[in-house]
PDB file of C-alpha atoms in Angstrom:
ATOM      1  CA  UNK A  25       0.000   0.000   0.000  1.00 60.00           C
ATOM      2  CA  UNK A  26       1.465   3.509  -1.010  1.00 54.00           C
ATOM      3  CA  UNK A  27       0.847   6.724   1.789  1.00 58.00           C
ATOM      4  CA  UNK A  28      -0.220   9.346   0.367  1.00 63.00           C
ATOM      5  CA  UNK A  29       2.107  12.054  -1.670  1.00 61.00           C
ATOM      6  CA  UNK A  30       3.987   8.672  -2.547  1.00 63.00           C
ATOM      7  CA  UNK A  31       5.169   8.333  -6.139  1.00 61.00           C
ATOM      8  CA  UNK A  32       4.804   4.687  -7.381  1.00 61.00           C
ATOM      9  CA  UNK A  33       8.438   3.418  -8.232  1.00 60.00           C
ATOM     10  CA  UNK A  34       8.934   3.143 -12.348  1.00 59.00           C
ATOM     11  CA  UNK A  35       8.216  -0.693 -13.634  1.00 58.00           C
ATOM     12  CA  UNK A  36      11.283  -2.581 -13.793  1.00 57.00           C
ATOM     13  CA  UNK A  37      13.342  -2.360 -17.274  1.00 53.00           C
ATOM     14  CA  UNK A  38      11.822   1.023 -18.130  1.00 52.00           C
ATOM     15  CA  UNK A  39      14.316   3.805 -18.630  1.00 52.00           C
ATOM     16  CA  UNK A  40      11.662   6.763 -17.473  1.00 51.00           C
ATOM     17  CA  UNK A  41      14.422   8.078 -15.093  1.00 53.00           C
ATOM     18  CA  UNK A  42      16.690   8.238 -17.845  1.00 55.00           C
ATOM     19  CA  UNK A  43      14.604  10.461 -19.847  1.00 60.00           C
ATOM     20  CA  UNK A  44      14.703  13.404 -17.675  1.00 69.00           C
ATOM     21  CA  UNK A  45      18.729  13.229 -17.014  1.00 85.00           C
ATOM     22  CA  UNK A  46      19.324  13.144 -20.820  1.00 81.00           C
ATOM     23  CA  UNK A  47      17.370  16.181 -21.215  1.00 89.00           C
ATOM     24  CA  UNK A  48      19.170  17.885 -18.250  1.00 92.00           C
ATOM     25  CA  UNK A  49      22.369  16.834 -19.719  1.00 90.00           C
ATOM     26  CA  UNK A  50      21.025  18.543 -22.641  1.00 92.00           C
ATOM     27  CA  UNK A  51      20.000  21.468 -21.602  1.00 94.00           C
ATOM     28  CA  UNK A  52      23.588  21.425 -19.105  1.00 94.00           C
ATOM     29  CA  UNK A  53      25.428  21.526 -22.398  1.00 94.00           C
ATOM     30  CA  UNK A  54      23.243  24.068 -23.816  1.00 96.00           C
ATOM     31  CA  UNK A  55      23.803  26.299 -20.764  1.00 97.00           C
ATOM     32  CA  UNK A  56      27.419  26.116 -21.079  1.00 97.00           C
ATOM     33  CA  UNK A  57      27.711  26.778 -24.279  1.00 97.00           C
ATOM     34  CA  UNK A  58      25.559  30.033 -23.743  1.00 98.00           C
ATOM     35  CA  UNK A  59      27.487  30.853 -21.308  1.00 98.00           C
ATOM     36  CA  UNK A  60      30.991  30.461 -23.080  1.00 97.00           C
ATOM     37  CA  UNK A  61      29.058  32.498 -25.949  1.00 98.00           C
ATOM     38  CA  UNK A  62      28.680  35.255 -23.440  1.00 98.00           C
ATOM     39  CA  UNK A  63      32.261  35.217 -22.370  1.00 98.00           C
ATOM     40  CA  UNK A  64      33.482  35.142 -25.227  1.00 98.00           C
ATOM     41  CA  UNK A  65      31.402  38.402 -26.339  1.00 98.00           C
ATOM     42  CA  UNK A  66      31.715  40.383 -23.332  1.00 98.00           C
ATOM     43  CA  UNK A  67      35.931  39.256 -23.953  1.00 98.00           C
ATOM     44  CA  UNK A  68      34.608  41.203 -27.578  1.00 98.00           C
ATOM     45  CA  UNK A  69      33.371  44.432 -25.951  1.00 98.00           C
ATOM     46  CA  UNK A  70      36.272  44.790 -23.942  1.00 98.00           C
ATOM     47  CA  UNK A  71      38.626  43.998 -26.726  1.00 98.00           C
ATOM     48  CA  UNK A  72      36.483  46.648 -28.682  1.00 97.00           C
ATOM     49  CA  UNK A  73      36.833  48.975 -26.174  1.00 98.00           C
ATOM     50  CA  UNK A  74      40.247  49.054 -25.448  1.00 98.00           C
ATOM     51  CA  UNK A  75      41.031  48.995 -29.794  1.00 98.00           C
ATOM     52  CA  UNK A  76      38.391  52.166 -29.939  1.00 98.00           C
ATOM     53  CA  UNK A  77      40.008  54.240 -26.662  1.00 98.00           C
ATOM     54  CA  UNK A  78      43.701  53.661 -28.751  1.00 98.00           C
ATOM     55  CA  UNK A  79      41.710  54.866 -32.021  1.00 98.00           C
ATOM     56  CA  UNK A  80      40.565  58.033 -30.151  1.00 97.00           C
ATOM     57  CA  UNK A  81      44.014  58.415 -28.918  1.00 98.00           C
ATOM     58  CA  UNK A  82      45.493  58.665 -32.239  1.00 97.00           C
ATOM     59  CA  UNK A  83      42.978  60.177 -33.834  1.00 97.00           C
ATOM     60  CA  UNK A  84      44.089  63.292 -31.209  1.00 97.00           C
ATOM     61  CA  UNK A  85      47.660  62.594 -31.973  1.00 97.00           C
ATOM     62  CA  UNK A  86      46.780  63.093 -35.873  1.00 97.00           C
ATOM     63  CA  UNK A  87      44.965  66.643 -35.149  1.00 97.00           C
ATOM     64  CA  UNK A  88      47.784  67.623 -32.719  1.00 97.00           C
ATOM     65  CA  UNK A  89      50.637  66.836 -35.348  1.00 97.00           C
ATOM     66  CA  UNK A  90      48.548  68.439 -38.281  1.00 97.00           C
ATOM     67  CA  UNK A  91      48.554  71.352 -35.889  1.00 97.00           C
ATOM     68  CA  UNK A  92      52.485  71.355 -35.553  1.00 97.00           C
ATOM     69  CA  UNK A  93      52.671  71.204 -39.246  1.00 97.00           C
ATOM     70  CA  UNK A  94      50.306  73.833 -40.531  1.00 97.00           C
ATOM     71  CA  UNK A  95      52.538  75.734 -37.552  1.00 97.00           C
ATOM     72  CA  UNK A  96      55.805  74.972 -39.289  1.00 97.00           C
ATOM     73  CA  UNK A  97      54.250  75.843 -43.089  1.00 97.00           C
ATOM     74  CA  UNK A  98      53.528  79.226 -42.132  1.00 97.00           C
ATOM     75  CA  UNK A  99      57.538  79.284 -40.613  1.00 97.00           C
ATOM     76  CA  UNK A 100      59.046  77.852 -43.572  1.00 97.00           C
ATOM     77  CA  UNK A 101      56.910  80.310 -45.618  1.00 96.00           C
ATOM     78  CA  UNK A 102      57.885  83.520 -43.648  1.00 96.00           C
ATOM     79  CA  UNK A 103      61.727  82.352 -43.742  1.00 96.00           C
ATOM     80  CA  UNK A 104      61.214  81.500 -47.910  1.00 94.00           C
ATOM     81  CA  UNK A 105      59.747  85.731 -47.762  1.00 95.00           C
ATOM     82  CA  UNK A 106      62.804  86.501 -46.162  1.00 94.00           C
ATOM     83  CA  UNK A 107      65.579  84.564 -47.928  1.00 94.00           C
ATOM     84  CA  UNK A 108      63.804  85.355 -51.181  1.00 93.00           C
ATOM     85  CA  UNK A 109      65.548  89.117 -50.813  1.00 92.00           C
ATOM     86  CA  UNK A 110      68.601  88.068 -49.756  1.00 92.00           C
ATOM     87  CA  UNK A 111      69.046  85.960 -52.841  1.00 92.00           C
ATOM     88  CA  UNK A 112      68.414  88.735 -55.148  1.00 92.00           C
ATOM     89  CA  UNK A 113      70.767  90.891 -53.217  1.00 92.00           C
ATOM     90  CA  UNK A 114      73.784  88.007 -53.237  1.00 93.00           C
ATOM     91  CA  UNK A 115      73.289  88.468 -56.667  1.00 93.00           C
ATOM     92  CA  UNK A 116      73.395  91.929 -57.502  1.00 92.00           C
ATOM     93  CA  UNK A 117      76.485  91.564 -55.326  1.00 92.00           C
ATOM     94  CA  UNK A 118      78.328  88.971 -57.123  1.00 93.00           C
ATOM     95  CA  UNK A 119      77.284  90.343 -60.747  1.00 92.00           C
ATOM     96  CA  UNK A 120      78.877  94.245 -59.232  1.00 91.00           C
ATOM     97  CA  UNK A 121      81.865  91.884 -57.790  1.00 92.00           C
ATOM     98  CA  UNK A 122      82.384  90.919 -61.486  1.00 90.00           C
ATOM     99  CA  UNK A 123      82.168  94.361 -62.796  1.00 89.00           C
ATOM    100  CA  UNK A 124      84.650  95.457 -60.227  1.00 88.00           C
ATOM    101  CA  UNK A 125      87.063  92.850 -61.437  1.00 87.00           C
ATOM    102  CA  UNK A 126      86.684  93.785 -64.834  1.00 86.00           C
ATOM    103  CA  UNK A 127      87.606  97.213 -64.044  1.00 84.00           C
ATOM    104  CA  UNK A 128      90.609  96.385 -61.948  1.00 83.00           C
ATOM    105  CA  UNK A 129      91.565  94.309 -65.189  1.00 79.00           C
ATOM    106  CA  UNK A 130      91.199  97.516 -67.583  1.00 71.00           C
TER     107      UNK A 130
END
């Protein structure tokens, strides 16, 4: 006789037990790959991260060095204004240098 709440046991040579564990195994394996999936994705984010922070970093270093340049333009121009002069006065100098020496010759 069973008391009450009692389950009866499962006839002999059925496998009714085993259903249930090969479903947990199942949905064990499932679980674990689901949560190797989110490991591996949150392992993504941080990896994306980390590659966008060092994009933004030379992304600044990029404007800061076209800043230096555009700087060093404008210098080479003003020192091109000012050579520019000189170059036509070296030579008016050396063409009067040759007339002198052609005089010192006559």
């Amino acid at each position: 006789t069973m008391m009450p709440g009692e389950t009866p046991p499962p006839p002999a040579g059925t496998a009714g037990a085993a259903v249930p564990c090969a479903n947990c195994g199942v949905l064990q394996q499932n679980m674990n790959e689901y949560v190797a999936a989110l490991v591996a994705l949150k392992q993504k984010m941080i990896d994306g991260n980390r590659l966008l922070t060092e994009y933004q970093q030379k992304c600044t270093d990029i404007l800061s060095f076209s800043i230096k340049i555009s700087a060093l333009r404008c210098q080479v121009e003003q020192m091109l204004q000012k050579i520019l002069p000189l170059e036509k006065g070296q030579k008016e100098l050396s063409s009067l240098k040759a007339e002198l020496e052609e005089k010192k010759v006559c």
